[in-house]
mmCIF file of C-alpha atoms in Angstrom:
data_model
loop_
_atom_site.group_PDB
_atom_site.id
_atom_site.type_symbol
_atom_site.label_atom_id
_atom_site.label_comp_id
_atom_site.label_asym_id
_atom_site.label_seq_id
_atom_site.Cartn_x
_atom_site.Cartn_y
_atom_site.Cartn_z
ATOM 1 C CA UNK A 119 14.709 -28.526 -22.423
ATOM 2 C CA UNK A 120 14.099 -30.226 -19.059
ATOM 3 C CA UNK A 121 10.847 -32.188 -18.891
ATOM 4 C CA UNK A 122 8.539 -30.100 -16.718
ATOM 5 C CA UNK A 123 6.126 -32.601 -15.204
ATOM 6 C CA UNK A 124 6.870 -33.238 -12.476
ATOM 7 C CA UNK A 125 9.259 -30.294 -12.050
ATOM 8 C CA UNK A 126 9.801 -31.428 -8.492
ATOM 9 C CA UNK A 127 12.199 -34.059 -9.868
ATOM 10 C CA UNK A 128 14.480 -31.128 -10.691
ATOM 11 C CA UNK A 129 13.646 -29.013 -7.624
ATOM 12 C CA UNK A 130 17.252 -28.768 -6.426
ATOM 13 C CA UNK A 131 18.510 -27.576 -9.817
ATOM 14 C CA UNK A 132 15.626 -25.095 -9.982
ATOM 15 C CA UNK A 133 16.435 -23.793 -6.497
ATOM 16 C CA UNK A 134 20.139 -23.435 -7.266
ATOM 17 C CA UNK A 135 19.558 -21.553 -10.531
ATOM 18 C CA UNK A 136 17.155 -19.168 -8.881
ATOM 19 C CA UNK A 137 19.086 -18.513 -5.676
ATOM 20 C CA UNK A 138 22.454 -18.152 -7.412
ATOM 21 C CA UNK A 139 20.871 -15.475 -9.597
ATOM 22 C CA UNK A 140 19.442 -13.785 -6.509
ATOM 23 C CA UNK A 141 22.853 -13.650 -4.798
ATOM 24 C CA UNK A 142 24.159 -11.616 -7.740
ATOM 25 C CA UNK A 143 21.103 -9.565 -8.712
ATOM 26 C CA UNK A 144 19.022 -9.058 -5.550
ATOM 27 C CA UNK A 145 17.621 -5.563 -5.062
ATOM 28 C CA UNK A 146 19.402 -3.557 -2.389
ATOM 29 C CA UNK A 147 16.549 -2.761 0.018
ATOM 30 C CA UNK A 148 16.904 -1.298 3.529
ATOM 31 C CA UNK A 149 14.851 -4.001 5.254
ATOM 32 C CA UNK A 150 17.064 -6.710 3.802
ATOM 33 C CA UNK A 151 20.227 -5.388 5.450
ATOM 34 C CA UNK A 152 18.779 -6.356 8.838
ATOM 35 C CA UNK A 153 15.825 -8.725 8.269
ATOM 36 C CA UNK A 154 14.558 -8.595 11.852
ATOM 37 C CA UNK A 155 10.950 -9.728 12.341
ATOM 38 C CA UNK A 156 9.848 -6.148 13.060
ATOM 39 C CA UNK A 157 11.485 -4.672 9.954
ATOM 40 C CA UNK A 158 10.261 -7.481 7.712
ATOM 41 C CA UNK A 159 6.735 -7.016 9.050
ATOM 42 C CA UNK A 160 6.685 -3.234 8.574
ATOM 43 C CA UNK A 161 8.155 -3.472 5.067
ATOM 44 C CA UNK A 162 5.707 -6.149 3.951
ATOM 45 C CA UNK A 163 2.695 -4.171 5.159
ATOM 46 C CA UNK A 164 3.972 -1.037 3.417
ATOM 47 C CA UNK A 165 4.604 -2.967 0.203
ATOM 48 C CA UNK A 166 0.976 -4.063 -0.057
ATOM 49 C CA UNK A 167 -0.501 -2.165 -3.020
ATOM 50 C CA UNK A 168 2.576 0.122 -3.130
ATOM 51 C CA UNK A 169 5.700 0.227 -5.295
ATOM 52 C CA UNK A 170 9.092 -0.530 -3.746
ATOM 53 C CA UNK A 171 10.675 2.793 -4.723
ATOM 54 C CA UNK A 172 7.787 4.626 -3.052
ATOM 55 C CA UNK A 173 8.074 2.570 0.142
ATOM 56 C CA UNK A 174 11.825 2.995 0.793
ATOM 57 C CA UNK A 175 11.795 6.569 2.209
ATOM 58 C CA UNK A 176 8.614 5.855 4.193
ATOM 59 C CA UNK A 177 10.162 2.711 5.701
ATOM 60 C CA UNK A 178 13.360 4.517 6.681
ATOM 61 C CA UNK A 179 11.459 7.349 8.343
ATOM 62 C CA UNK A 180 8.997 4.988 10.065
ATOM 63 C CA UNK A 181 11.738 2.848 11.612
ATOM 64 C CA UNK A 182 13.572 5.962 12.758
ATOM 65 C CA UNK A 183 10.458 7.373 14.439
ATOM 66 C CA UNK A 184 8.954 4.088 15.678
ATOM 67 C CA UNK A 185 11.903 1.700 16.161
ATOM 68 C CA UNK A 186 10.264 -1.027 18.286
ATOM 69 C CA UNK A 187 7.025 -2.943 18.705
ATOM 70 C CA UNK A 188 6.502 -1.280 22.077
ATOM 71 C CA UNK A 189 6.842 2.139 20.444
ATOM 72 C CA UNK A 190 4.331 1.118 17.781
ATOM 73 C CA UNK A 191 1.823 -0.106 20.371
ATOM 74 C CA UNK A 192 2.015 3.251 22.152
ATOM 75 C CA UNK A 193 2.389 5.700 19.261
ATOM 76 C CA UNK A 194 -0.305 8.407 19.098
ATOM 77 C CA UNK A 195 -2.627 7.704 16.196
ATOM 78 C CA UNK A 196 -2.116 11.191 14.777
ATOM 79 C CA UNK A 197 1.644 10.646 14.541
ATOM 80 C CA UNK A 198 1.165 7.186 13.007
ATOM 81 C CA UNK A 199 -1.148 8.479 10.313
ATOM 82 C CA UNK A 200 1.124 11.445 9.597
ATOM 83 C CA UNK A 201 4.062 9.073 9.040
ATOM 84 C CA UNK A 202 1.833 7.050 6.707
ATOM 85 C CA UNK A 203 0.535 10.073 4.804
ATOM 86 C CA UNK A 204 0.956 9.510 1.065
ATOM 87 C CA UNK A 205 1.146 5.715 1.194
ATOM 88 C CA UNK A 206 -2.622 5.283 1.002
ATOM 89 C CA UNK A 207 -4.710 2.361 2.269
ATOM 90 C CA UNK A 208 -4.530 3.861 5.757
ATOM 91 C CA UNK A 209 -6.159 0.885 7.459
ATOM 92 C CA UNK A 210 -2.782 -0.805 7.037
ATOM 93 C CA UNK A 211 -1.279 1.675 9.497
ATOM 94 C CA UNK A 212 -4.163 1.363 11.950
ATOM 95 C CA UNK A 213 -3.880 -2.433 11.835
ATOM 96 C CA UNK A 214 -0.139 -2.202 12.539
ATOM 97 C CA UNK A 215 -0.867 -0.501 15.846
ATOM 98 C CA UNK A 216 -3.659 -2.975 16.679
ATOM 99 C CA UNK A 217 -1.340 -5.882 15.927
ATOM 100 C CA UNK A 218 1.468 -4.345 18.004
ATOM 101 C CA UNK A 219 -0.880 -4.183 20.978
ATOM 102 C CA UNK A 220 -1.825 -7.836 20.525
ATOM 103 C CA UNK A 221 1.874 -8.760 20.320
ATOM 104 C CA UNK A 222 2.597 -6.870 23.545
ATOM 105 C CA UNK A 223 -0.366 -8.378 25.379
ATOM 106 C CA UNK A 224 -0.420 -11.956 24.102
ATOM 107 C CA UNK A 225 3.088 -12.683 22.786
ATOM 108 C CA UNK A 226 5.222 -10.954 25.428
ATOM 109 C CA UNK A 227 6.319 -8.269 22.980
ATOM 110 C CA UNK A 228 7.786 -10.693 20.425
ATOM 111 C CA UNK A 229 6.478 -11.230 16.919
ATOM 112 C CA UNK A 230 5.465 -14.909 16.685
ATOM 113 C CA UNK A 231 7.288 -17.161 14.237
ATOM 114 C CA UNK A 232 4.430 -19.585 13.573
ATOM 115 C CA UNK A 233 2.231 -18.849 10.556
ATOM 116 C CA UNK A 234 -0.956 -19.647 12.481
ATOM 117 C CA UNK A 235 -0.058 -17.150 15.196
ATOM 118 C CA UNK A 236 0.896 -14.531 12.622
ATOM 119 C CA UNK A 237 -2.471 -14.946 10.897
ATOM 120 C CA UNK A 238 -4.114 -14.125 14.224
ATOM 121 C CA UNK A 239 -2.708 -10.583 14.077
ATOM 122 C CA UNK A 240 -4.772 -7.751 12.525
ATOM 123 C CA UNK A 241 -3.745 -6.884 8.974
ATOM 124 C CA UNK A 242 -1.726 -10.057 8.336
ATOM 125 C CA UNK A 243 -2.892 -12.453 5.633
ATOM 126 C CA UNK A 244 -1.392 -15.639 4.244
ATOM 127 C CA UNK A 245 1.238 -13.977 2.055
ATOM 128 C CA UNK A 246 2.477 -11.607 4.771
ATOM 129 C CA UNK A 247 2.530 -14.401 7.353
ATOM 130 C CA UNK A 248 4.583 -16.562 4.980
ATOM 131 C CA UNK A 249 6.973 -13.704 4.218
ATOM 132 C CA UNK A 250 7.616 -12.949 7.902
ATOM 133 C CA UNK A 251 7.948 -16.616 8.874
ATOM 134 C CA UNK A 252 10.330 -17.483 6.032
ATOM 135 C CA UNK A 253 12.430 -14.296 5.760
ATOM 136 C CA UNK A 254 12.712 -13.369 9.438
ATOM 137 C CA UNK A 255 12.563 -16.824 11.032
ATOM 138 C CA UNK A 256 13.792 -19.175 8.296
ATOM 139 C CA UNK A 257 10.613 -21.257 8.266
ATOM 140 C CA UNK A 258 10.096 -23.448 5.198
ATOM 141 C CA UNK A 259 6.769 -21.886 4.196
ATOM 142 C CA UNK A 260 5.703 -20.214 0.936
ATOM 143 C CA UNK A 261 5.143 -16.480 0.449
ATOM 144 C CA UNK A 262 3.050 -16.150 -2.680
ATOM 145 C CA UNK A 263 2.484 -12.555 -3.793
ATOM 146 C CA UNK A 264 1.429 -11.193 -7.177
ATOM 147 C CA UNK A 265 4.939 -11.507 -8.581
ATOM 148 C CA UNK A 266 5.192 -15.167 -7.558
ATOM 149 C CA UNK A 267 1.722 -15.926 -8.924
ATOM 150 C CA UNK A 268 2.728 -14.490 -12.301
ATOM 151 C CA UNK A 269 6.080 -16.313 -12.437
ATOM 152 C CA UNK A 270 4.580 -19.661 -11.526
ATOM 153 C CA UNK A 271 1.565 -19.245 -13.795
ATOM 154 C CA UNK A 272 3.962 -18.795 -16.717
ATOM 155 C CA UNK A 273 6.167 -21.683 -15.695
ATOM 156 C CA UNK A 274 3.210 -24.071 -15.527
ATOM 157 C CA UNK A 275 1.083 -22.411 -18.258
ATOM 158 C CA UNK A 276 -1.737 -21.960 -15.786
ATOM 159 C CA UNK A 277 -4.420 -20.098 -17.726
ATOM 160 C CA UNK A 278 -6.588 -19.451 -14.707
ATOM 161 C CA UNK A 279 -7.326 -16.105 -13.103
ATOM 162 C CA UNK A 280 -4.540 -15.639 -10.548
ATOM 163 C CA UNK A 281 -6.880 -13.544 -8.389
ATOM 164 C CA UNK A 282 -9.111 -16.608 -7.980
ATOM 165 C CA UNK A 283 -8.605 -18.397 -4.656
ATOM 166 C CA UNK A 284 -8.632 -21.845 -6.284
ATOM 167 C CA UNK A 285 -5.909 -20.856 -8.758
ATOM 168 C CA UNK A 286 -3.878 -19.282 -5.949
ATOM 169 C CA UNK A 287 -4.042 -22.534 -3.998
ATOM 170 C CA UNK A 288 -2.891 -24.499 -7.066
ATOM 171 C CA UNK A 289 0.124 -22.233 -7.496
ATOM 172 C CA UNK A 290 0.891 -22.212 -3.772
ATOM 173 C CA UNK A 291 0.949 -26.021 -3.777
ATOM 174 C CA UNK A 292 3.388 -25.904 -6.678
ATOM 175 C CA UNK A 293 5.631 -23.461 -4.822
ATOM 176 C CA UNK A 294 5.590 -25.713 -1.759
ATOM 177 C CA UNK A 295 6.768 -28.618 -3.915
ATOM 178 C CA UNK A 296 9.812 -26.550 -4.948
ATOM 179 C CA UNK A 297 10.545 -24.930 -1.590
ATOM 180 C CA UNK A 298 13.945 -25.762 -0.050
ATOM 181 C CA UNK A 299 13.974 -26.945 3.553
ATOM 182 C CA UNK A 300 16.704 -24.391 4.258
ATOM 183 C CA UNK A 301 16.942 -20.821 2.954
ATOM 184 C CA UNK A 302 13.212 -20.680 2.186
ATOM 185 C CA UNK A 303 13.314 -16.935 2.825
ATOM 186 C CA UNK A 304 16.001 -16.480 0.175
ATOM 187 C CA UNK A 305 14.042 -18.645 -2.243
ATOM 188 C CA UNK A 306 10.831 -16.654 -1.672
ATOM 189 C CA UNK A 307 12.583 -13.305 -2.084
ATOM 190 C CA UNK A 308 14.305 -14.576 -5.226
ATOM 191 C CA UNK A 309 10.927 -15.400 -6.771
ATOM 192 C CA UNK A 310 9.612 -11.959 -5.780
ATOM 193 C CA UNK A 311 12.612 -10.201 -7.317
ATOM 194 C CA UNK A 312 12.393 -12.315 -10.445
ATOM 195 C CA UNK A 313 8.796 -11.211 -10.921
ATOM 196 C CA UNK A 314 9.628 -7.581 -10.204
ATOM 197 C CA UNK A 315 12.755 -7.377 -12.378
ATOM 198 C CA UNK A 316 12.558 -10.040 -15.099
ATOM 199 C CA UNK A 317 9.171 -11.775 -15.383
ATOM 200 C CA UNK A 318 7.372 -8.465 -15.826
ATOM 201 C CA UNK A 319 3.598 -7.944 -15.653
ATOM 202 C CA UNK A 320 3.214 -5.628 -18.628
ATOM 203 C CA UNK A 321 4.804 -6.019 -22.037
ATOM 204 C CA UNK A 322 7.505 -8.534 -22.871
ATOM 205 C CA UNK A 323 9.231 -10.250 -19.940
ATOM 206 C CA UNK A 324 13.035 -10.309 -20.087
ATOM 207 C CA UNK A 325 13.253 -14.041 -20.820
ATOM 208 C CA UNK A 326 16.817 -13.831 -22.116
ATOM 209 C CA UNK A 327 17.927 -12.742 -18.622
ATOM 210 C CA UNK A 328 15.817 -15.244 -16.728
ATOM 211 C CA UNK A 329 17.812 -17.850 -14.752
ATOM 212 C CA UNK A 330 14.972 -20.404 -14.852
ATOM 213 C CA UNK A 331 13.722 -19.977 -18.408
ATOM 214 C CA UNK A 332 14.583 -23.589 -19.274
ATOM 215 C CA UNK A 333 11.885 -24.635 -16.784
ATOM 216 C CA UNK A 334 9.234 -22.265 -18.184
ATOM 217 C CA UNK A 335 6.544 -23.772 -20.397
ATOM 218 C CA UNK A 336 5.183 -20.366 -21.424
ATOM 219 C CA UNK A 337 8.656 -19.378 -22.670
ATOM 220 C CA UNK A 338 9.017 -22.668 -24.528
ATOM 221 C CA UNK A 339 5.639 -22.153 -26.209
ATOM 222 C CA UNK A 340 6.180 -18.439 -26.890
ATOM 223 C CA UNK A 341 3.097 -17.350 -24.943
ATOM 224 C CA UNK A 342 4.566 -15.439 -21.990
ATOM 225 C CA UNK A 343 2.550 -12.317 -22.815
ATOM 226 C CA UNK A 344 -0.697 -14.317 -22.764
ATOM 227 C CA UNK A 345 -0.204 -15.570 -19.210
ATOM 228 C CA UNK A 346 -1.472 -14.851 -16.653
ATOM 229 C CA UNK A 347 -4.891 -14.337 -18.136
ATOM 230 C CA UNK A 348 -6.000 -10.726 -17.928
ATOM 231 C CA UNK A 349 -9.338 -10.149 -16.249
ATOM 232 C CA UNK A 350 -11.513 -7.243 -17.291
ATOM 233 C CA UNK A 351 -10.981 -4.147 -15.189
ATOM 234 C CA UNK A 352 -14.021 -2.838 -13.366
ATOM 235 C CA UNK A 353 -15.124 0.641 -14.344
ATOM 236 C CA UNK A 354 -14.440 3.042 -11.488
ATOM 237 C CA UNK A 355 -17.302 5.009 -10.017
ATOM 238 C CA UNK A 356 -16.872 8.783 -10.412
ATOM 239 C CA UNK A 357 -17.750 11.137 -7.554
ATOM 240 C CA UNK A 358 -17.797 14.894 -8.086
ATOM 241 C CA UNK A 359 -16.801 17.066 -5.135
ATOM 242 C CA UNK A 360 -16.338 20.741 -4.365
ATOM 243 C CA UNK A 361 -13.426 21.380 -1.984
ATOM 244 C CA UNK A 362 -13.301 24.563 0.101
ATOM 245 C CA UNK A 363 -10.124 26.072 1.511
ATOM 246 C CA UNK A 364 -11.541 28.353 4.208
ATOM 247 C CA UNK A 365 -9.050 30.905 5.548
ATOM 248 C CA UNK A 366 -9.883 32.766 8.767
ATOM 249 C CA UNK A 367 -7.287 34.892 10.572
ATOM 250 C CA UNK A 368 -4.430 33.042 8.831
ATOM 251 C CA UNK A 369 -5.709 29.562 9.714
ATOM 252 C CA UNK A 370 -7.465 26.981 7.593
ATOM 253 C CA UNK A 371 -10.526 24.859 8.326
ATOM 254 C CA UNK A 372 -10.061 21.097 8.497
ATOM 255 C CA UNK A 373 -12.255 18.331 9.817
ATOM 256 C CA UNK A 374 -11.741 14.695 10.721
ATOM 257 C CA UNK A 375 -13.183 11.958 8.539
ATOM 258 C CA UNK A 376 -15.192 9.107 10.007
ATOM 259 C CA UNK A 377 -13.507 6.145 11.709
ATOM 260 C CA UNK A 378 -14.766 3.714 9.063
ATOM 261 C CA UNK A 379 -14.915 3.759 5.297
ATOM 262 C CA UNK A 380 -12.581 5.517 2.891
ATOM 263 C CA UNK A 381 -9.568 7.321 4.413
ATOM 264 C CA UNK A 382 -10.631 6.631 8.019
ATOM 265 C CA UNK A 383 -9.647 9.069 10.793
ATOM 266 C CA UNK A 384 -7.712 11.355 8.445
ATOM 267 C CA UNK A 385 -8.182 15.097 8.134
ATOM 268 C CA UNK A 386 -9.780 16.802 5.164
ATOM 269 C CA UNK A 387 -10.934 20.206 4.008
ATOM 270 C CA UNK A 388 -14.664 20.993 4.108
ATOM 271 C CA UNK A 389 -16.419 19.875 0.961
ATOM 272 C CA UNK A 390 -19.771 19.517 -0.738
ATOM 273 C CA UNK A 391 -20.977 16.722 -2.969
ATOM 274 C CA UNK A 392 -21.194 17.643 -6.638
ATOM 275 C CA UNK A 393 -19.651 20.543 -8.515
ATOM 276 C CA UNK A 394 -20.999 23.823 -7.123
ATOM 277 C CA UNK A 395 -20.829 27.374 -8.420
ATOM 278 C CA UNK A 396 -19.446 30.268 -6.376
ATOM 279 C CA UNK A 397 -22.968 31.459 -5.705
ATOM 280 C CA UNK A 398 -24.042 28.029 -4.472
ATOM 281 C CA UNK A 399 -20.979 27.819 -2.191
ATOM 282 C CA UNK A 400 -21.629 31.272 -0.719
ATOM 283 C CA UNK A 401 -25.237 30.328 -0.007
ATOM 284 C CA UNK A 402 -24.247 27.021 1.589
ATOM 285 C CA UNK A 403 -21.567 28.687 3.741
ATOM 286 C CA UNK A 404 -23.984 31.354 4.933
ATOM 287 C CA UNK A 405 -26.360 28.577 5.955
ATOM 288 C CA UNK A 406 -23.540 27.062 8.056
ATOM 289 C CA UNK A 407 -22.823 30.371 9.775
ATOM 290 C CA UNK A 408 -19.727 31.242 7.732
ATOM 291 C CA UNK A 409 -19.529 34.691 6.171
ATOM 292 C CA UNK A 410 -17.331 34.731 3.036
ATOM 293 C CA UNK A 411 -15.436 37.940 2.343
ATOM 294 C CA UNK A 412 -13.812 36.886 -0.913
ATOM 295 C CA UNK A 413 -13.899 33.681 -2.956
ATOM 296 C CA UNK A 414 -11.692 32.625 -5.854
ATOM 297 C CA UNK A 415 -11.349 29.582 -8.070
ATOM 298 C CA UNK A 416 -8.707 26.930 -7.498
ATOM 299 C CA UNK A 417 -7.308 24.624 -10.150
ATOM 300 C CA UNK A 418 -9.383 21.452 -10.440
ATOM 301 C CA UNK A 419 -7.906 18.105 -9.392
ATOM 302 C CA UNK A 420 -8.602 14.419 -9.837
ATOM 303 C CA UNK A 421 -7.660 11.553 -7.518
ATOM 304 C CA UNK A 422 -7.923 7.887 -8.433
ATOM 305 C CA UNK A 423 -8.634 5.198 -5.855
ATOM 306 C CA UNK A 424 -8.799 1.504 -6.679
ATOM 307 C CA UNK A 425 -12.590 1.532 -7.023
ATOM 308 C CA UNK A 426 -13.548 5.155 -7.616
ATOM 309 C CA UNK A 427 -12.370 8.548 -8.838
ATOM 310 C CA UNK A 428 -12.828 11.903 -7.179
ATOM 311 C CA UNK A 429 -13.236 14.724 -9.690
ATOM 312 C CA UNK A 430 -12.743 17.853 -7.599
ATOM 313 C CA UNK A 431 -13.157 21.548 -8.195
ATOM 314 C CA UNK A 432 -12.151 23.958 -5.457
ATOM 315 C CA UNK A 433 -12.532 27.451 -4.071
ATOM 316 C CA UNK A 434 -10.277 29.479 -1.787
ATOM 317 C CA UNK A 435 -12.511 31.439 0.583
ATOM 318 C CA UNK A 436 -11.385 34.326 2.768
ATOM 319 C CA UNK A 437 -13.768 34.277 5.729
ATOM 320 C CA UNK A 438 -14.773 37.404 7.677
ATOM 321 C CA UNK A 439 -16.820 35.724 10.420
ATOM 322 C CA UNK A 440 -17.530 32.211 11.694
ATOM 323 C CA UNK A 441 -20.209 30.861 13.986
ATOM 324 C CA UNK A 442 -18.849 29.632 17.341
ATOM 325 C CA UNK A 443 -20.346 26.148 16.970
ATOM 326 C CA UNK A 444 -19.158 25.467 13.415
ATOM 327 C CA UNK A 445 -17.162 22.403 14.499
ATOM 328 C CA UNK A 446 -14.049 22.842 12.338
ATOM 329 C CA UNK A 447 -10.455 22.666 13.553
ATOM 330 C CA UNK A 448 -8.492 25.744 12.467
ATOM 331 C CA UNK A 449 -4.847 24.990 11.670
ATOM 332 C CA UNK A 450 -1.902 26.946 10.339
ATOM 333 C CA UNK A 451 -0.264 25.923 7.088
ATOM 334 C CA UNK A 452 2.718 24.657 9.089
ATOM 335 C CA UNK A 453 0.459 22.475 11.245
ATOM 336 C CA UNK A 454 -1.219 21.072 8.145
ATOM 337 C CA UNK A 455 2.188 20.229 6.723
ATOM 338 C CA UNK A 456 3.762 18.702 9.830
ATOM 339 C CA UNK A 457 1.034 17.746 12.309
ATOM 340 C CA UNK A 458 -2.230 16.774 10.679
ATOM 341 C CA UNK A 459 -2.479 13.834 8.284
ATOM 342 C CA UNK A 460 -4.110 15.112 5.096
ATOM 343 C CA UNK A 461 -4.646 12.466 2.366
ATOM 344 C CA UNK A 462 -2.769 12.739 -0.922
ATOM 345 C CA UNK A 463 -6.117 13.357 -2.606
ATOM 346 C CA UNK A 464 -6.035 16.945 -1.304
ATOM 347 C CA UNK A 465 -2.372 17.758 -1.899
ATOM 348 C CA UNK A 466 -3.045 19.629 -5.147
ATOM 349 C CA UNK A 467 -5.171 22.090 -3.186
ATOM 350 C CA UNK A 468 -2.574 22.507 -0.425
ATOM 351 C CA UNK A 469 -0.056 23.522 -3.089
ATOM 352 C CA UNK A 470 -2.386 26.379 -4.082
ATOM 353 C CA UNK A 471 -2.492 28.066 -0.652
#
């Protein structure tokens, strides 16, 4: 077993073991075939809070529809949000467009290579800036995501909370001490893949397949499942909602959500807070100037966000008359499917049309 402190004495051996493994085992991902700054940027933003296998088809479609920074700066917001529909965390998409405009106006249409300039762009934090700078531009800077935090916490037996900024800085400093002056992007991606494929977050990591296990103190001590320390999960707040699918002359009522807060600027079906009965819904609709002709139950649905849960019951309402100033947009089913960006939270109700 190699003496681990300081590991930096064996940095070259560590780098070689890791990167040789990566050359053989790296995941085949579409943004790696052509790691241009634009493609690296888009992929890294999509990968925030989202699994790789989910991102791949979204990335391919996004690049096909919006192939350049100039296109992104000019894309209609409705189209952007529709392309993003299903990925969640929609502010990521809105920040992409904001950042593209900044790039066009202040960086002559070119994504900057310097980490400080990248951090100036909306939606880009330290990890994303490091990933773009190292992978797309070959800069010798760290890119420390959740996978890297877990790998390095196990290697050094860091028992701190890896969501804590102080612990993150400790681990980032350790990564910097191991970072090669050349091929830093390969090194960073190798650590990411190692965390995603071998040094797993839940259950037993695949230590027997790990190329750097001889450097890992948690493996040596048999405590890989104890690190990183697990913090208590916060209990999600539950909100009850009643969703209404209002059908009038073959079109369905939708309305735009507010520009700030949860699911900003997306479209939704009319709803009421709480779980309402048919009679309560009919009364509320009459008050709004909507005359229901027929109302039937829809299958209930639940949607989980990071901090809350929506527990939703729904009604399909055939409408016979609507007040002129009701304020809804009336869309066909085809328009809802292909034009308007409806959050995943409501997809169970769309399937029941």
